[in-house]
Short mmCIF file of C-alpha atoms in Angstrom, two decimals:
data_model
loop_
_atom_site.label_atom_id
_atom_site.label_comp_id
_atom_site.label_asym_id
_atom_site.label_seq_id
_atom_site.Cartn_x
_atom_site.Cartn_y
_atom_site.Cartn_z
CA MET F 21 102.52 156.56 109.14
CA SER F 22 100.91 153.14 109.17
CA ASN F 23 98.80 153.41 106.01
CA HIS F 24 100.69 153.35 102.74
CA GLU F 25 98.17 155.34 100.77
CA LYS F 26 99.66 158.40 99.14
CA GLU F 27 98.82 161.50 101.11
CA PRO F 28 97.85 164.61 99.12
CA MET F 29 100.52 167.34 99.22
CA PHE F 30 98.37 169.78 101.12
CA SER F 31 96.30 167.43 103.24
CA ALA F 32 94.62 168.73 106.37
CA ARG F 33 97.41 167.20 108.41
CA ASN F 34 100.11 168.97 106.41
CA LEU F 35 98.29 172.28 106.54
CA LYS F 36 98.09 171.96 110.28
CA LEU F 37 101.87 171.53 110.35
CA LEU F 38 102.12 174.88 108.63
CA THR F 39 99.57 176.83 110.66
CA GLY F 40 100.06 175.19 114.05
CA PRO F 41 103.43 176.78 114.82
CA ILE F 42 102.14 180.20 113.82
CA GLY F 43 99.36 180.02 116.39
CA THR F 44 98.73 177.43 119.07
CA ASN F 45 102.08 175.65 118.81
CA ASN F 46 104.30 178.67 118.36
CA PRO F 47 107.99 177.87 118.86
CA ILE F 48 108.63 180.96 120.97
CA THR F 49 105.46 181.52 122.96
CA ILE F 50 104.38 177.90 123.45
CA GLN F 51 107.42 175.68 122.92
CA VAL F 52 109.64 178.40 124.46
CA LEU F 53 112.50 177.78 122.03
CA GLY F 54 114.75 180.36 120.43
CA ILE F 55 114.24 182.98 123.11
CA CYS F 56 117.93 183.90 123.12
CA SER F 57 117.99 185.11 119.53
CA ALA F 58 114.63 186.79 120.03
CA LEU F 59 116.36 189.05 122.53
CA ALA F 60 119.37 189.79 120.38
CA VAL F 61 117.97 190.69 116.97
CA THR F 62 114.74 192.50 117.81
CA VAL F 63 116.04 196.02 118.45
CA LYS F 64 115.28 196.94 114.84
CA LEU F 65 112.82 195.46 112.35
CA LYS F 66 115.30 194.93 109.55
CA PRO F 67 117.70 192.48 111.23
CA ALA F 68 114.68 190.72 112.75
CA LEU F 69 113.17 190.25 109.31
CA VAL F 70 116.36 188.93 107.71
CA MET F 71 117.00 186.68 110.71
CA ALA F 72 113.46 185.29 110.43
CA LEU F 73 114.01 184.54 106.75
CA SER F 74 117.42 182.92 107.27
CA VAL F 75 116.17 180.74 110.13
CA THR F 76 113.14 179.66 108.07
CA ILE F 77 115.38 178.65 105.16
CA VAL F 78 117.83 176.78 107.37
CA VAL F 79 115.20 174.97 109.44
CA ALA F 80 113.21 173.94 106.35
CA ILE F 81 116.20 172.63 104.40
CA SER F 82 117.85 170.88 107.34
CA ASN F 83 114.49 169.27 108.18
CA VAL F 84 114.35 167.87 104.64
CA VAL F 85 117.94 166.61 104.72
CA ILE F 86 117.53 164.93 108.10
CA ALA F 87 114.14 163.47 107.17
CA ALA F 88 115.61 162.01 103.98
CA MET F 89 118.48 160.42 105.90
CA ARG F 90 116.47 159.47 108.99
CA LYS F 91 116.55 155.71 108.36
CA TYR F 92 120.32 155.68 107.89
CA ILE F 93 121.32 157.92 110.78
CA PRO F 94 122.68 155.82 113.67
CA ASP F 95 120.74 156.68 116.80
CA ARG F 96 123.84 157.07 118.92
CA ILE F 97 125.36 159.88 116.85
CA ARG F 98 122.16 161.52 115.66
CA ILE F 99 122.74 164.80 117.52
CA ILE F 100 126.18 165.13 115.93
CA VAL F 101 124.75 164.42 112.50
CA GLN F 102 122.06 167.04 113.05
CA LEU F 103 124.64 169.60 114.13
CA VAL F 104 126.83 168.89 111.11
CA VAL F 105 123.89 169.37 108.76
CA ILE F 106 122.85 172.65 110.41
CA ALA F 107 126.39 174.02 110.58
CA THR F 108 127.04 173.16 106.93
CA LEU F 109 123.89 174.91 105.80
CA VAL F 110 124.57 177.99 107.89
CA ILE F 111 128.13 178.29 106.56
CA LEU F 112 126.84 177.91 103.01
CA VAL F 113 124.20 180.61 103.60
CA ASP F 114 126.86 182.87 105.09
CA GLN F 115 129.26 182.32 102.17
CA PHE F 116 126.55 182.97 99.61
CA LEU F 117 125.42 186.13 101.37
CA LYS F 118 129.02 187.38 101.45
CA ALA F 119 129.41 186.75 97.73
CA TYR F 120 126.03 187.80 96.38
CA ALA F 121 124.32 189.96 99.01
CA PHE F 122 127.21 191.71 100.69
CA ASP F 123 125.14 194.47 102.27
CA VAL F 124 122.74 192.05 103.92
CA SER F 125 125.59 189.91 105.20
CA LYS F 126 127.25 192.99 106.66
CA GLN F 127 124.09 193.89 108.48
CA LEU F 128 123.54 190.46 109.95
CA SER F 129 127.24 189.99 110.76
CA VAL F 130 127.53 187.67 113.75
CA PHE F 131 123.89 186.65 113.77
CA VAL F 132 124.29 184.41 110.74
CA GLY F 133 126.74 182.25 112.66
CA LEU F 134 124.41 182.29 115.63
CA ILE F 135 121.68 180.55 113.64
CA ILE F 136 123.62 177.35 114.35
CA THR F 137 122.85 177.73 118.03
CA ASN F 138 119.16 178.49 117.51
CA CYS F 139 117.42 175.80 119.51
CA ILE F 140 114.32 175.80 117.27
CA ILE F 141 116.29 174.16 114.49
CA MET F 142 117.68 171.30 116.57
CA GLY F 143 114.39 171.04 118.40
CA ARG F 144 112.50 170.48 115.16
CA LEU F 145 115.08 168.06 113.77
CA GLU F 146 114.98 165.97 116.92
CA ALA F 147 111.21 166.16 117.49
CA PHE F 148 109.90 166.02 113.94
CA ALA F 149 112.30 165.34 111.08
CA MET F 150 113.76 162.20 112.71
CA ALA F 151 110.33 160.54 112.54
CA ASN F 152 108.62 162.00 109.47
CA LYS F 153 108.86 162.10 105.70
CA PRO F 154 110.80 164.88 103.94
CA TRP F 155 107.77 166.76 102.56
CA ALA F 156 105.98 166.88 105.91
CA SER F 157 109.26 167.91 107.54
CA PHE F 158 109.73 170.67 105.00
CA ILE F 159 106.28 172.07 105.82
CA ASP F 160 106.97 171.72 109.51
CA GLY F 161 110.19 173.70 109.00
CA LEU F 162 108.42 176.45 107.09
CA GLY F 163 105.68 176.65 109.72
CA ASN F 164 108.09 176.87 112.62
CA GLY F 165 110.26 179.40 110.82
CA ALA F 166 107.18 181.52 110.16
CA GLY F 167 105.94 181.20 113.74
CA TYR F 168 109.36 182.23 115.02
CA GLY F 169 109.56 185.07 112.52
CA LEU F 170 106.12 186.37 113.38
CA ILE F 171 106.98 186.80 117.06
CA LEU F 172 110.36 188.31 116.14
CA ILE F 173 108.68 190.88 113.93
CA ILE F 174 106.01 191.76 116.49
CA VAL F 175 108.62 192.24 119.20
CA ALA F 176 110.94 194.18 116.89
CA PHE F 177 108.08 196.41 115.78
CA PHE F 178 107.29 197.51 119.34
CA ARG F 179 110.92 197.83 120.37
CA GLU F 180 111.88 199.90 117.34
CA PHE F 181 108.71 202.01 117.43
CA LEU F 182 108.84 202.83 121.14
CA GLY F 183 112.63 202.71 121.55
CA SER F 184 113.87 204.56 118.48
CA GLY F 185 110.67 206.17 117.19
CA THR F 186 111.06 204.57 113.75
CA ILE F 187 109.41 201.76 111.78
CA TYR F 188 111.77 199.89 109.47
CA GLY F 189 114.12 202.87 109.70
CA TYR F 190 111.40 205.39 108.81
CA PRO F 191 111.18 208.16 111.44
CA VAL F 192 107.45 207.94 112.16
CA MET F 193 107.48 209.78 115.47
CA GLN F 194 109.48 212.64 114.00
CA LYS F 195 107.13 212.97 111.03
CA LEU F 196 104.15 213.03 113.36
CA GLY F 197 105.79 215.93 115.19
CA ILE F 198 105.37 214.28 118.57
CA TYR F 199 108.80 215.27 119.86
CA SER F 200 107.83 218.92 119.87
CA LEU F 201 104.99 218.03 122.28
CA GLY F 202 107.56 216.79 124.77
CA TYR F 203 107.51 213.08 123.88
CA GLU F 204 110.77 211.17 124.24
CA ASN F 205 111.85 207.75 123.04
CA ASN F 206 111.85 205.08 125.72
CA GLY F 207 115.50 204.07 125.97
CA MET F 208 114.51 201.01 128.02
CA MET F 209 112.96 199.45 124.93
CA ILE F 210 116.29 199.05 123.18
CA LEU F 211 117.80 197.12 126.08
CA PRO F 212 117.55 193.29 125.96
CA PRO F 213 115.31 192.80 129.05
CA MET F 214 112.45 194.60 127.33
CA ALA F 215 112.39 191.90 124.65
CA LEU F 216 111.64 189.36 127.40
CA ILE F 217 108.89 191.56 128.77
CA VAL F 218 107.33 192.04 125.33
CA VAL F 219 107.51 188.28 124.67
CA GLY F 220 105.92 187.78 128.09
CA LEU F 221 103.09 190.13 127.20
CA ILE F 222 102.51 188.26 123.94
CA ILE F 223 102.36 184.94 125.83
CA TRP F 224 99.93 186.47 128.32
CA TYR F 225 97.73 187.83 125.53
CA GLN F 226 97.76 184.54 123.62
CA ARG F 227 96.80 182.50 126.69
CA SER F 228 94.07 184.84 127.79
CA LYS F 229 92.55 184.54 124.30
CA ASP F 230 92.89 180.77 124.10
CA ARG F 231 92.17 179.14 127.46
CA THR F 232 93.08 175.66 126.19
CA LEU F 233 96.74 176.70 126.20
CA ILE F 234 96.79 177.06 129.99
CA GLU F 235 98.29 173.99 131.63
CA ASN F 236 96.18 172.15 134.22
CA LYS F 237 97.83 172.04 137.57
CA MET O 27 114.95 152.62 116.40
CA LYS O 28 117.19 150.21 114.51
CA GLU O 29 120.49 149.21 116.11
CA PHE O 30 123.59 149.99 114.08
CA SER O 31 127.00 148.34 114.44
CA ASN O 32 130.06 150.35 115.42
CA ARG O 33 131.49 149.64 112.01
CA TYR O 34 128.47 151.23 110.35
CA ILE O 35 128.71 154.29 112.60
CA PHE O 36 132.37 154.80 111.77
CA ILE O 37 131.81 154.47 108.06
CA PHE O 38 128.72 156.68 108.20
CA SER O 39 130.48 159.49 110.05
CA SER O 40 133.61 159.29 107.87
CA ILE O 41 131.60 159.58 104.69
CA MET O 42 129.53 162.40 106.16
CA VAL O 43 132.58 164.38 107.23
CA ILE O 44 134.35 163.95 103.89
CA ALA O 45 131.23 164.91 101.95
CA VAL O 46 130.65 168.02 104.05
CA ALA O 47 134.32 169.06 103.89
CA THR O 48 134.34 168.72 100.10
CA LEU O 49 131.14 170.70 99.76
CA LEU O 50 132.31 173.51 102.00
CA SER O 51 135.80 173.86 100.53
CA LEU O 52 134.30 173.82 97.06
CA ALA O 53 131.87 176.59 98.00
CA ALA O 54 134.63 178.62 99.65
CA THR O 55 136.96 178.32 96.64
CA VAL O 56 134.30 179.10 94.08
CA LEU O 57 132.90 182.08 95.96
CA GLN O 58 136.19 183.56 97.19
CA PRO O 59 137.02 185.82 94.20
CA ARG O 60 133.58 187.42 94.44
CA GLN O 61 133.91 187.88 98.19
CA LEU O 62 137.34 189.52 97.89
CA LYS O 63 136.03 191.80 95.16
CA ASN O 64 133.15 192.76 97.47
CA LEU O 65 135.59 193.66 100.22
CA GLU O 66 137.66 195.78 97.84
CA ILE O 67 134.59 197.64 96.60
CA GLU O 68 133.45 198.08 100.19
CA LYS O 69 136.79 199.69 101.08
CA LYS O 70 136.61 202.08 98.13
CA LYS O 71 132.98 202.84 98.94
CA SER O 72 133.82 203.80 102.54
CA MET O 73 136.64 206.05 101.42
CA LEU O 74 134.27 207.83 99.05
CA GLU O 75 131.70 208.15 101.82
CA SER O 76 134.24 209.88 104.04
CA ILE O 77 134.55 212.66 101.47
CA GLY O 78 130.78 212.86 101.13
CA ILE O 79 130.35 211.01 97.87
CA PRO O 80 127.70 208.30 98.04
CA SER O 81 128.08 205.43 95.59
CA ILE O 82 126.33 202.23 94.70
CA ARG O 83 128.14 199.00 93.97
CA GLU O 84 128.23 199.54 90.23
CA SER O 85 129.53 203.09 90.33
CA THR O 86 132.05 202.73 93.15
CA GLU O 87 135.11 201.83 91.10
CA SER O 88 134.76 204.59 88.51
CA LEU O 89 134.00 207.21 91.18
CA TYR O 90 137.00 206.04 93.17
CA ASP O 91 139.26 206.49 90.15
CA LYS O 92 137.77 209.90 89.53
CA TYR O 93 138.10 211.41 93.00
CA ILE O 94 140.91 209.64 94.80
CA ASN O 95 144.00 210.33 92.80
CA GLU O 96 146.99 209.75 95.03
CA SER O 97 147.97 207.36 97.78
CA PHE O 98 151.15 206.57 99.67
CA VAL O 99 152.29 205.20 103.01
CA LEU O 100 154.14 207.02 105.76
CA ASN O 101 156.39 205.71 108.50
CA SER O 102 155.90 206.76 112.10
CA LYS O 103 158.10 209.85 111.59
CA GLY O 104 155.76 211.14 108.90
CA GLU O 105 158.12 210.40 105.98
CA VAL O 106 156.85 208.86 102.77
CA VAL O 107 157.95 205.24 102.28
CA ASP O 108 158.76 204.46 98.66
CA GLY O 109 157.61 201.35 96.87
CA VAL O 110 154.74 200.38 99.15
CA ALA O 111 151.17 200.55 97.84
CA ALA O 112 148.72 202.10 100.26
CA PHE O 113 145.51 200.36 99.22
CA PRO O 114 146.36 196.77 100.21
CA VAL O 115 147.74 197.79 103.64
CA GLU O 116 145.71 196.03 106.36
CA LEU O 117 145.55 198.37 109.31
CA ALA O 118 144.68 195.59 111.75
CA LEU O 119 147.92 193.77 110.88
CA GLU O 120 149.99 196.96 110.97
CA GLN O 121 148.83 197.72 114.50
CA LYS O 122 150.33 194.47 115.74
CA LYS O 123 153.82 195.59 114.65
CA PRO O 124 156.02 197.91 116.71
CA LEU O 125 155.29 201.56 115.92
CA GLU O 126 158.58 202.12 114.06
CA GLN O 127 157.75 199.41 111.52
CA GLN O 128 154.13 200.35 110.89
CA TYR O 129 152.97 201.60 107.54
CA LEU O 130 150.49 204.47 107.75
CA PRO O 131 148.41 204.81 104.59
CA VAL O 132 147.32 208.20 103.30
CA PHE O 133 144.90 208.83 100.43
CA LEU O 134 144.54 212.17 98.70
CA ALA O 135 141.35 213.19 96.99
CA SER O 136 140.19 216.28 95.21
CA THR O 137 136.56 217.22 95.55
CA ASP O 138 134.29 218.79 92.97
CA THR O 139 135.18 222.22 94.28
CA GLY O 140 138.90 221.47 93.78
CA GLU O 141 139.61 221.18 97.49
CA LYS O 142 142.46 218.80 98.37
CA VAL O 143 141.26 216.37 101.01
CA THR O 144 143.43 213.97 102.98
CA ILE O 145 141.88 210.62 103.92
CA ILE O 146 143.23 208.68 106.88
CA PRO O 147 142.05 205.15 107.71
CA VAL O 148 141.33 204.31 111.36
CA GLN O 149 140.86 200.94 113.04
CA GLY O 150 140.14 199.92 116.62
CA LYS O 151 138.37 197.50 118.92
CA GLY O 152 134.66 197.94 119.67
CA LEU O 153 132.60 196.08 122.24
CA TRP O 154 132.17 192.83 120.27
CA GLY O 155 134.65 193.13 117.44
CA PRO O 156 136.65 195.50 115.28
CA ILE O 157 135.41 198.98 114.40
CA TYR O 158 136.97 200.92 111.55
CA GLY O 159 136.48 203.83 109.24
CA TYR O 160 138.00 206.75 107.37
CA VAL O 161 138.52 210.32 108.48
CA SER O 162 139.01 212.99 105.85
CA LEU O 163 140.66 216.32 106.62
CA LYS O 164 140.48 219.70 104.99
CA PRO O 165 143.70 221.24 103.57
CA ASP O 166 144.46 222.85 106.94
CA MET O 167 145.05 219.27 108.21
CA ASN O 168 143.02 220.16 111.28
CA THR O 169 139.36 220.52 110.39
CA ILE O 170 137.37 217.36 109.69
CA TYR O 171 135.89 217.24 106.22
CA GLY O 172 133.91 214.07 106.72
CA VAL O 173 134.01 210.66 108.39
CA THR O 174 132.64 207.21 107.87
CA PHE O 175 132.62 204.42 110.42
CA ASP O 176 131.67 200.82 110.35
CA HIS O 177 131.81 197.80 112.59
CA LYS O 178 131.88 194.04 112.50
CA GLY O 179 129.33 193.17 115.16
CA GLU O 180 128.31 195.99 117.48
CA THR O 181 124.84 195.71 119.03
CA PRO O 182 122.12 196.77 116.57
CA GLY O 183 120.34 199.90 117.75
CA LEU O 184 123.09 200.67 120.26
CA GLY O 185 126.79 200.58 119.34
CA ALA O 186 125.93 199.78 115.74
CA GLU O 187 124.61 203.34 115.40
CA ILE O 188 128.17 204.57 114.76
CA ASN O 189 127.67 203.91 111.06
CA THR O 190 124.53 206.01 110.78
CA SER O 191 124.57 209.41 109.14
CA SER O 192 123.11 211.03 112.26
CA PHE O 193 126.24 210.05 114.20
CA GLU O 194 128.77 210.61 111.42
CA GLY O 195 127.10 213.90 110.56
CA MET O 196 128.28 215.46 113.83
CA PHE O 197 131.95 215.25 112.83
CA PRO O 198 132.43 217.63 109.87
CA GLY O 199 133.81 220.97 111.03
CA LYS O 200 135.24 219.61 114.29
CA GLN O 201 138.94 220.20 114.87
CA LEU O 202 141.73 217.81 115.80
CA TYR O 203 144.21 220.40 117.04
CA ASN O 204 144.11 223.11 119.63
CA GLY O 205 146.82 225.34 118.18
CA GLU O 206 149.82 223.01 117.79
CA LYS O 207 148.52 220.51 120.31
CA PHE O 208 146.78 217.31 119.19
CA VAL O 209 143.57 216.85 121.18
CA SER O 210 141.57 214.53 118.87
CA ILE O 211 137.78 214.35 118.93
CA GLY O 212 136.03 213.36 122.15
CA VAL O 213 132.82 211.35 122.25
CA VAL O 214 130.93 212.94 125.11
CA LYS O 215 128.43 211.00 127.19
CA GLY O 216 125.34 213.06 127.98
CA GLY O 217 125.92 215.39 125.03
CA THR O 218 128.42 218.09 124.14
CA LYS O 219 128.20 221.69 125.20
CA PRO O 220 127.27 224.10 122.42
CA GLY O 221 130.32 225.35 120.58
CA ASP O 222 132.56 222.42 121.51
CA ILE O 223 134.80 222.01 118.46
CA HIS O 224 136.59 218.94 119.82
CA GLY O 225 133.64 216.76 120.80
CA VAL O 226 130.54 214.97 119.52
CA ASP O 227 127.60 213.36 121.37
CA ALA O 228 127.97 209.75 122.48
CA ILE O 229 125.35 207.14 121.59
CA SER O 230 122.94 206.43 124.45
CA GLY O 231 123.10 202.75 125.34
CA GLY O 232 126.31 202.40 123.34
CA THR O 233 128.81 203.83 125.80
CA ILE O 234 131.48 201.18 125.36
CA THR O 235 131.41 201.48 121.58
CA SER O 236 131.44 205.28 121.84
CA LYS O 237 134.48 205.21 124.13
CA ALA O 238 136.17 202.68 121.84
CA LEU O 239 135.59 204.99 118.89
CA GLU O 240 137.10 207.91 120.77
CA LYS O 241 140.18 205.81 121.57
CA MET O 242 140.43 204.61 117.98
CA LEU O 243 140.43 208.16 116.62
CA LYS O 244 143.04 209.31 119.10
CA ASP O 245 145.37 206.32 118.75
CA CYS O 246 145.25 206.19 114.97
CA ILE O 247 145.43 209.86 114.08
CA VAL O 248 148.14 210.79 116.59
CA LYS O 249 150.55 208.62 114.59
CA TYR O 250 150.14 211.06 111.71
CA ASN O 251 150.94 214.01 113.99
CA ASP O 252 154.29 214.92 112.37
CA TYR O 253 152.93 214.65 108.86
CA LEU O 254 149.83 216.70 109.66
CA LEU O 255 151.77 219.50 111.36
CA LYS O 256 154.37 219.60 108.57
CA ASN O 257 151.80 219.80 105.79
CA ARG O 258 149.43 222.17 107.52
CA ASN O 259 149.52 225.12 105.21
CA GLN O 260 151.36 223.73 102.26
CA ILE O 261 148.45 222.68 100.12
#
């Protein structure tokens, strides 16, 4: 920033950092980052929710760390530095979960380690934290984590509801007595390709609602 | 972007690596006792689950002491090996040894109704990582009393369903033997026929994990064959 006036903590610009990624600058549907993990963890709502939380925490904290160090990080090894910061945080999260929230860590199992490879985190470090102050970077991290989480939860909701007939493990379809009418769960929904199709539908919906998102040829 | 000298880059990365290594080893050392304790409680909890006793973290240890009152290890001929504790035996490590040198742990429990139940640990390879569990047998050493399974990283919603009660609930009452012959429990794709006492339904979409589970049961329990046949009607 060129002006040295102190910016209020929740200025319009900072608020936009928070809300942008949830809507018109969503990491999954607009930036098309983090698709791979969106396929893997969205079969059920619960892992999707915990994954969304973990990614939000890691992206927010690593954004702060990188933003604080940004003037001292040599340009030539910046990617390595970013990776080290992310990997350290993820291992710490994993260790803490194993010690203090064993059941959650058991449920997430391999996905905790996979946060390291989530492209949203490196994408945000490279695109935002390397050029902005820690507080703005923190908000940017929260916003992107939330935007990512929102899509994850929407996709997981539909996949779990249509694929297993449950919502957050609660057997809705069974309670409604729909099975006795001849309804069956759609096994396709629990297979990975359906996550892509659901994400595709969300992108379609979002663009048809907001025409400004459509690229000019 | 400012230009940095090579010297600066070397010093920067050295300091960074040392700082991170210190932080991580510190965290690992400080948290390790708690993590090991968690694993121990988890093991006791699974054993209790296999005899149908649910427990929460706080109650696990006292319930374990109450219900599971004897444990020992067998060799591959079904004889008790003296002086080896059963609880710390790591099945995954045992399976790497030749069969003659393997220790086979056995845990004995008595239920609220006074029934003597034998608990056998099982361990195998799933689609993405290890799968494991406990199988408990009624005093006839043939009928399954209960089972519990778990996994390291099977696909959620597919293979990971092996640890749900709807899957585990199909096992009690099934039989391992057909007369004197060990047949194990099959995991049948497309569903079992009614009255099949040696099979349960496979998980749709989780065929590889289901097959792996079938193999695990067969491979692990057949090692106890001599012991099971010998002790059939003694208890």
